[in-house]
Coordinates of N, CA, C and O in Angstrom, one line a residue:
M28 N 11.4 123.5 -7.9 CA 11.6 124.6 -8.9 C 11.4 125.9 -7.8 O 10.5 125.8 -7.4
K29 N 12.3 126.6 -8.1 CA 12.2 127.8 -7.0 C 11.7 129.2 -7.9 O 11.4 130.0 -7.4
N30 N 12.0 129.2 -9.3 CA 11.7 130.5 -9.8 C 10.7 130.1 -11.0 O 10.6 129.1 -11.5
N31 N 10.4 131.1 -11.8 CA 9.5 131.0 -13.0 C 10.3 131.4 -14.3 O 9.7 131.5 -15.3
N32 N 11.7 131.2 -14.3 CA 12.6 131.3 -15.6 C 13.2 130.1 -15.9 O 14.1 129.7 -16.0
Y33 N 12.1 129.1 -16.4 CA 12.5 127.6 -16.6 C 12.9 127.7 -18.2 O 12.2 128.3 -18.9
N34 N 13.8 126.7 -18.5 CA 13.8 126.3 -19.8 C 13.5 125.0 -19.9 O 13.3 124.2 -19.0
G35 N 13.4 124.4 -21.2 CA 13.0 123.0 -21.4 C 14.0 122.0 -20.6 O 13.5 121.0 -20.3
Q36 N 15.2 122.3 -20.7 CA 16.1 121.4 -20.1 C 16.0 121.3 -18.6 O 16.0 120.2 -18.1
E37 N 15.8 122.5 -17.9 CA 15.4 122.4 -16.5 C 14.1 121.6 -16.3 O 14.1 120.7 -15.0
I38 N 13.1 122.1 -16.9 CA 12.0 120.7 -17.0 C 12.1 119.6 -17.1 O 11.7 118.7 -16.3
F39 N 13.1 119.1 -18.2 CA 13.3 117.9 -18.4 C 14.3 117.2 -17.3 O 13.8 116.2 -16.6
E40 N 15.0 118.1 -16.6 CA 15.8 117.5 -15.5 C 14.9 117.2 -14.3 O 15.3 116.1 -13.8
E41 N 14.1 117.8 -14.1 CA 13.3 117.7 -13.0 C 12.4 116.5 -13.2 O 12.0 115.7 -12.4
V42 N 11.8 116.3 -14.4 CA 11.0 115.4 -14.8 C 11.7 113.9 -14.6 O 11.3 113.0 -14.2
E43 N 13.1 114.0 -15.1 CA 13.9 113.0 -15.3 C 13.9 112.4 -13.9 O 14.1 111.2 -13.3
I44 N 14.3 113.2 -12.7 CA 14.4 113.1 -11.5 C 13.3 112.3 -10.8 O 13.2 111.5 -10.4
E45 N 11.9 113.1 -11.2 CA 10.6 112.6 -10.6 C 10.4 111.1 -11.2 O 9.7 110.2 -10.8
S46 N 11.0 110.9 -12.7 CA 10.6 109.7 -13.1 C 11.3 108.3 -12.6 O 11.0 107.3 -12.7
S47 N 12.2 108.6 -11.4 CA 12.8 107.4 -11.0 C 11.9 107.0 -9.7 O 12.2 105.9 -9.2
M48 N 11.0 108.0 -9.2 CA 9.8 107.5 -8.6 C 8.7 106.8 -9.0 O 7.7 106.2 -8.4
I49 N 8.7 106.7 -10.6 CA 7.5 106.3 -11.0 C 7.3 104.5 -10.7 O 8.3 104.0 -10.6
D50 N 6.1 104.2 -10.4 CA 5.9 102.9 -10.3 C 4.8 102.4 -10.9 O 4.1 103.2 -11.8
K51 N 4.2 101.0 -10.9 CA 3.2 100.5 -11.7 C 1.7 101.1 -11.2 O 0.8 101.1 -11.9
D52 N 1.8 101.7 -9.9 CA 0.5 102.4 -9.6 C 0.3 103.8 -10.3 O -0.5 104.0 -10.8
D53 N 1.5 104.3 -10.5 CA 1.5 105.5 -11.5 C 1.0 105.3 -12.8 O 0.0 105.9 -13.5
L54 N 1.7 104.1 -13.3 CA 1.1 103.7 -14.6 C -0.3 103.4 -14.8 O -1.1 104.0 -15.7
N55 N -1.0 102.8 -13.7 CA -2.2 102.5 -13.7 C -3.2 103.8 -13.5 O -4.3 103.9 -14.4
E56 N -2.7 105.0 -13.0 CA -3.3 106.0 -12.7 C -3.3 106.9 -14.1 O -4.6 107.2 -14.3
I57 N -2.1 106.9 -14.8 CA -2.1 107.7 -15.9 C -3.2 106.9 -17.1 O -4.0 107.4 -17.5
I58 N -3.3 105.6 -16.9 CA -4.0 104.7 -18.1 C -5.5 105.0 -17.7 O -6.5 105.1 -18.5
S59 N -6.1 105.1 -16.1 CA -7.2 105.4 -15.5 C -7.8 106.9 -16.1 O -8.9 107.1 -16.1
E60 N -6.8 107.7 -16.2 CA -7.0 109.1 -16.3 C -7.0 109.6 -17.9 O -6.5 110.7 -18.4
E61 N -6.9 108.6 -19.0 CA -6.5 108.4 -20.3 C -7.4 109.6 -21.0 O -7.1 110.5 -22.0
K62 N -8.8 109.3 -20.6 CA -9.8 110.2 -21.4 C -9.6 111.7 -21.0 O -9.6 112.7 -21.9
K63 N -9.0 112.1 -19.7 CA -8.8 113.2 -19.3 C -7.7 114.0 -20.0 O -7.7 115.1 -20.2
I64 N -6.6 113.1 -20.1 CA -5.5 113.4 -20.8 C -5.7 113.8 -22.3 O -5.2 115.0 -22.8
I65 N -6.5 112.8 -22.9 CA -6.8 113.5 -24.3 C -7.7 114.6 -24.5 O -7.3 115.3 -25.4
K66 N -8.6 114.7 -23.4 CA -9.4 116.0 -23.7 C -8.6 117.2 -23.1 O -8.6 118.2 -24.1
K67 N -7.6 117.0 -22.3 CA -6.7 118.3 -22.2 C -6.0 118.6 -23.2 O -5.7 119.9 -23.7
S68 N -5.3 117.5 -24.2 CA -4.4 117.7 -25.2 C -5.4 118.0 -26.5 O -5.1 119.0 -27.2
S69 N -6.6 117.9 -26.6 CA -7.5 118.3 -27.5 C -7.9 120.0 -27.5 O -8.3 120.1 -28.6
R70 N -7.7 120.4 -26.6 CA -7.8 122.0 -26.4 C -6.9 122.7 -26.8 O -7.1 123.8 -27.2
L71 N -5.9 122.3 -27.5 CA -4.7 122.7 -28.2 C -5.2 123.1 -29.6 O -6.0 122.6 -30.1
D72 N -4.3 124.0 -30.0 CA -4.5 124.5 -31.8 C -4.2 123.2 -32.4 O -2.8 123.0 -32.1
L73 N -5.0 122.6 -33.0 CA -4.4 121.5 -33.8 C -3.3 121.7 -35.0 O -2.6 120.9 -35.2
N74 N -3.4 123.2 -35.4 CA -2.4 123.4 -36.5 C -1.1 123.5 -35.8 O 0.1 123.2 -36.4
R75 N -1.0 124.1 -34.6 CA 0.2 124.4 -34.1 C 0.8 123.2 -33.1 O 2.0 123.0 -33.2
F76 N -0.1 122.4 -32.9 CA 0.3 121.1 -31.9 C 0.1 119.7 -32.3 O -0.2 119.0 -31.7
D77 N -0.1 119.8 -33.8 CA -0.6 118.4 -34.3 C 0.1 117.4 -33.9 O -0.4 116.6 -33.3
K78 N 1.2 117.5 -34.1 CA 2.3 116.3 -33.9 C 2.3 116.1 -32.3 O 2.3 114.9 -31.9
F79 N 2.5 117.4 -31.6 CA 2.3 116.9 -29.9 C 1.1 116.2 -29.9 O 1.3 115.2 -28.5
I80 N 0.1 116.6 -30.3 CA -1.4 115.8 -30.0 C -1.1 114.3 -30.3 O -1.4 113.4 -29.4
K81 N -0.7 114.1 -31.4 CA -0.5 112.7 -32.0 C 0.5 111.9 -31.3 O 0.1 110.8 -30.8
Q82 N 1.5 112.4 -30.7 CA 2.6 111.9 -29.8 C 2.0 111.6 -28.4 O 2.1 110.2 -28.0
I83 N 1.0 112.5 -27.8 CA 0.6 112.0 -26.6 C -0.6 110.7 -26.9 O -0.4 109.8 -26.0
K84 N -1.1 110.9 -27.8 CA -2.0 109.7 -28.1 C -1.1 108.4 -28.3 O -1.7 107.1 -27.7
L85 N 0.0 108.6 -28.9 CA 1.1 107.4 -29.2 C 1.5 106.7 -28.0 O 1.5 105.5 -27.7
V86 N 2.1 107.7 -27.2 CA 2.3 107.2 -25.7 C 1.5 106.5 -24.7 O 1.8 106.0 -24.1
L87 N 0.0 107.2 -24.8 CA -0.9 106.4 -24.2 C -1.1 105.1 -24.5 O -1.4 104.3 -23.7
S88 N -1.1 105.0 -25.9 CA -1.5 103.8 -26.4 C 0.0 102.8 -26.2 O -0.3 101.6 -25.6
L89 N 1.1 103.3 -26.2 CA 2.3 102.6 -25.7 C 2.2 102.2 -24.5 O 2.6 100.9 -23.9
L90 N 1.8 103.0 -23.3 CA 1.6 102.6 -21.9 C 0.7 101.8 -21.6 O 0.8 100.7 -21.1
R91 N -0.3 101.9 -22.4 CA -1.5 100.7 -22.5 C -1.2 99.3 -22.7 O -0.9 98.0 -22.4
D92 N -0.2 99.2 -23.9 CA 0.4 97.9 -24.6 C 1.4 97.4 -23.6 O 1.7 96.4 -23.4
F93 N 1.9 98.4 -23.0 CA 3.2 97.9 -22.2 C 2.6 97.3 -20.8 O 3.1 96.2 -20.3
K94 N 1.5 97.9 -20.2 CA 0.5 97.7 -19.3 C 0.4 96.1 -19.2 O 0.2 95.2 -18.6
N95 N -0.5 95.9 -20.6 CA -1.2 94.6 -20.6 C 0.1 93.4 -21.5 O -0.8 92.7 -21.9
K96 N 1.0 94.1 -21.3 CA 2.0 93.3 -21.7 C 2.3 92.6 -23.1 O 2.8 91.9 -23.7
S97 N 1.4 93.3 -24.0 CA 1.5 93.1 -25.6 C 2.7 93.4 -26.2 O 3.0 93.2 -27.1
Y98 N 3.2 94.7 -25.4 CA 4.8 95.4 -26.2 C 5.3 95.6 -24.9 O 4.9 96.4 -24.0
T99 N 6.4 94.9 -24.7 CA 7.4 95.1 -23.6 C 8.7 95.3 -24.2 O 9.8 95.3 -23.1
D100 N 9.1 95.7 -25.4 CA 10.5 95.9 -25.7 C 10.8 97.3 -25.7 O 11.2 98.1 -26.6
I101 N 10.9 97.6 -24.6 CA 11.2 99.3 -24.2 C 11.7 99.0 -22.7 O 11.1 98.3 -21.9
P102 N 12.8 99.7 -22.4 CA 13.3 99.8 -21.2 C 12.4 100.7 -20.2 O 11.5 101.6 -20.5
W103 N 12.4 100.4 -18.9 CA 11.6 100.6 -18.1 C 11.7 102.3 -17.9 O 11.0 103.1 -17.7
R104 N 13.0 102.6 -18.1 CA 13.5 104.2 -17.9 C 12.5 105.1 -18.8 O 12.0 106.1 -18.5
S105 N 12.4 104.3 -20.2 CA 11.4 105.1 -20.8 C 10.1 105.3 -20.7 O 9.1 106.3 -20.8
I106 N 9.8 104.1 -20.3 CA 8.0 104.0 -19.5 C 8.2 105.2 -18.6 O 7.1 105.7 -18.4
A107 N 9.0 105.2 -17.7 CA 9.2 106.0 -16.3 C 9.2 107.6 -17.0 O 8.2 108.2 -16.3
L108 N 9.9 107.8 -17.8 CA 10.0 109.3 -18.5 C 8.6 109.6 -19.2 O 8.1 110.7 -18.7
I109 N 8.0 108.9 -19.8 CA 6.7 108.9 -20.3 C 5.6 109.3 -19.2 O 4.9 110.2 -19.3
S110 N 5.7 108.5 -18.4 CA 4.7 108.4 -17.2 C 4.9 109.7 -16.5 O 4.0 110.4 -16.2
A111 N 6.2 110.3 -15.9 CA 6.4 111.3 -15.4 C 6.0 112.4 -16.2 O 5.5 113.5 -15.6
A112 N 6.3 112.4 -17.5 CA 5.8 113.6 -18.4 C 4.4 113.9 -18.3 O 3.7 115.1 -18.2
I113 N 3.6 112.7 -18.5 CA 2.3 112.8 -18.6 C 1.8 113.4 -17.3 O 0.9 114.0 -17.2
L114 N 2.2 112.9 -16.0 CA 1.9 113.3 -14.8 C 2.0 114.6 -14.7 O 1.2 115.7 -14.1
Y115 N 3.1 115.3 -15.4 CA 3.3 117.0 -15.2 C 2.1 117.5 -16.1 O 1.9 118.3 -15.7
F116 N 2.0 117.0 -17.1 CA 0.9 117.5 -18.0 C -0.3 117.5 -17.5 O -1.1 118.8 -17.7
V117 N -0.6 116.5 -16.7 CA -2.0 116.8 -16.2 C -2.2 117.5 -14.8 O -3.1 117.6 -14.2
N118 N -0.9 117.8 -14.3 CA -0.6 118.5 -13.2 C -1.2 119.8 -13.2 O -0.5 120.8 -13.9
P119 N -2.5 120.4 -12.6 CA -2.7 122.0 -12.7 C -1.6 123.0 -12.2 O -1.8 124.1 -12.3
F120 N -0.6 122.4 -11.4 CA 0.2 123.2 -10.6 C 1.5 123.1 -11.3 O 2.4 123.4 -10.7
D121 N 1.7 123.2 -12.5 CA 2.9 122.9 -13.2 C 3.4 124.5 -13.4 O 2.9 125.4 -12.9
V122 N 4.7 124.5 -14.0 CA 5.3 125.7 -13.9 C 4.8 126.9 -14.8 O 4.6 128.2 -14.0
I123 N 3.7 126.7 -15.6 CA 3.0 127.9 -16.2 C 1.7 127.4 -16.3 O 1.3 126.5 -16.9
P124 N 0.8 128.2 -15.6 CA -0.6 127.6 -15.3 C -1.3 127.6 -16.9 O -1.0 128.3 -17.9
D125 N -1.9 126.4 -17.2 CA -2.7 126.0 -18.4 C -3.6 126.9 -18.7 O -4.3 127.0 -19.7
I126 N -4.3 127.9 -17.8 CA -5.1 128.6 -17.9 C -4.9 129.8 -18.8 O -5.6 130.4 -19.6
L127 N -3.3 130.1 -19.0 CA -3.1 131.2 -20.1 C -2.8 130.3 -21.3 O -2.3 129.7 -21.5
P128 N -3.7 130.9 -22.2 CA -3.9 130.2 -23.4 C -2.5 130.3 -24.1 O -1.6 131.2 -24.2
V129 N -2.2 129.1 -24.7 CA -1.1 128.6 -25.7 C 0.1 128.8 -24.7 O 0.9 127.7 -24.7
F130 N 0.6 129.9 -24.2 CA 1.6 129.8 -23.4 C 1.7 129.0 -21.9 O 2.7 128.2 -21.6
G131 N 0.7 128.4 -21.5 CA 0.2 127.5 -20.6 C 0.5 125.9 -21.2 O 1.0 125.2 -20.3
F132 N 0.4 125.9 -22.2 CA 1.0 124.6 -22.7 C 2.4 124.4 -23.2 O 3.1 123.5 -23.5
T133 N 3.0 125.9 -23.2 CA 4.4 125.7 -23.9 C 5.5 124.9 -23.1 O 6.1 124.3 -23.6
D134 N 5.4 125.0 -21.6 CA 6.3 124.2 -20.8 C 5.9 123.0 -21.2 O 6.9 121.8 -21.2
D135 N 4.6 122.3 -21.1 CA 4.3 120.9 -21.5 C 4.9 120.4 -23.0 O 5.6 119.3 -23.1
A136 N 4.9 121.4 -23.7 CA 5.2 121.0 -25.1 C 6.6 120.9 -25.1 O 7.3 120.0 -25.6
L137 N 7.4 121.8 -24.7 CA 8.7 121.7 -24.3 C 9.5 120.7 -23.7 O 10.2 119.8 -24.0
L138 N 8.5 120.1 -22.7 CA 8.8 118.8 -21.8 C 8.6 117.7 -22.5 O 9.7 116.7 -22.9
F139 N 7.6 117.5 -23.4 CA 7.3 116.4 -24.2 C 8.2 116.3 -25.5 O 8.8 115.1 -25.5
A140 N 8.7 117.5 -25.9 CA 9.6 117.8 -27.0 C 11.2 117.0 -26.5 O 11.7 116.1 -27.2
A141 N 11.3 117.1 -25.4 CA 12.6 116.8 -24.5 C 12.5 115.6 -24.4 O 13.6 114.5 -24.6
V142 N 11.3 114.9 -23.8 CA 11.3 113.5 -23.5 C 11.3 112.8 -24.7 O 12.1 111.5 -24.9
F143 N 10.4 113.0 -25.7 CA 10.5 112.2 -27.0 C 11.6 112.3 -27.5 O 12.0 111.2 -28.2
K144 N 12.5 113.4 -27.9 CA 13.8 113.2 -28.4 C 14.6 112.3 -27.5 O 15.3 111.6 -28.5
S145 N 14.5 112.4 -26.3 CA 15.4 111.4 -25.4 C 15.2 110.0 -25.8 O 16.2 109.0 -25.4
I146 N 13.8 109.7 -25.9 CA 13.6 108.1 -26.2 C 13.0 107.7 -27.7 O 12.4 106.9 -27.9
Q147 N 13.3 108.8 -28.6 CA 12.6 108.7 -29.8 C 12.9 107.1 -30.5 O 12.2 106.8 -31.2
D148 N 14.3 106.7 -30.3 CA 14.3 105.3 -30.7 C 13.5 104.4 -30.5 O 12.9 103.7 -31.1
D149 N 13.0 104.4 -29.0 CA 11.9 103.7 -28.5 C 10.9 103.8 -29.0 O 9.9 102.7 -29.1
L150 N 10.5 105.1 -29.4 CA 8.9 105.2 -29.8 C 9.0 104.9 -31.0 O 7.7 104.6 -31.7
E151 N 10.1 105.3 -32.0 CA 9.9 105.0 -33.5 C 9.7 103.1 -33.5 O 9.1 102.8 -34.5
K152 N 10.5 102.3 -32.6 CA 10.5 101.1 -32.7 C 9.0 100.7 -32.3 O 8.4 99.6 -33.2
Y153 N 8.3 101.2 -31.7 CA 6.9 101.2 -31.2 C 6.2 101.2 -32.2 O 5.1 100.3 -32.5
S154 N 6.4 102.4 -32.8 CA 5.4 102.9 -33.8 C 5.2 101.8 -35.3 O 4.7 101.5 -35.8
E155 N 6.5 101.6 -35.3 CA 6.9 100.3 -36.2 C 5.9 99.2 -36.0 O 5.5 98.6 -36.9
W156 N 6.4 98.6 -34.8 CA 5.6 97.6 -34.2 C 3.8 97.6 -34.5 O 3.5 96.5 -34.8
K157 N 3.6 98.8 -34.2 CA 2.1 98.9 -34.5 C 1.8 99.2 -35.8 O 0.5 99.4 -36.3
G158 N 2.6 99.4 -36.6 CA 2.5 99.6 -38.1 C 2.0 101.0 -38.4 O 1.4 101.2 -39.5
L159 N 2.6 101.9 -37.5 CA 2.2 103.2 -37.8 C 3.4 103.9 -38.7 O 4.5 103.6 -38.8
N160 N 3.1 105.1 -39.3 CA 4.1 105.8 -40.2 C 4.6 106.9 -38.9 O 4.1 107.6 -38.6
T161 N 6.0 106.6 -39.0 CA 6.6 107.2 -37.9 C 6.7 108.9 -38.2 O 6.8 109.7 -37.6
D162 N 6.7 109.2 -39.6 CA 6.8 110.5 -40.1 C 5.5 111.5 -39.4 O 5.6 112.8 -39.5
E163 N 4.4 110.9 -39.1 CA 3.4 111.4 -38.6 C 3.4 112.0 -37.0 O 3.0 112.6 -36.6
Y164 N 4.5 111.3 -36.4 CA 4.6 111.4 -35.1 C 6.1 112.1 -35.0 O 6.2 112.8 -33.7
F165 N 7.0 112.1 -35.6 CA 8.3 112.7 -35.4 C 9.0 113.5 -36.5 O 8.5 113.6 -37.7

């Protein structure tokens, strides 16, 4: 990334490229950092980012279930996109520093919205498998 004038599509495209390099070690890293990821997402305004926070928890659950092989009915591409997005979320050197209240999470929210939209069918299928109400997440 060369400038600070990014839109959601550019961020998504970069993460999509990064997702091609995701491997099982990255998946293990994400799962081991789950508490840190949830803590970071819990700093968001619940009224404004309620679905985003729920979606983060949903994909973390999905990654755990995928890793322990209790849920494998999802393409690797979807797992890799989720993983790349989460790694971007926890990276303190992303496009807009998260130190800036609300704005710092805007690029993260844009990215997750794009990723979740691109794999929504997979996430809805997982939600149904878990017995969750998809309206709470999408």
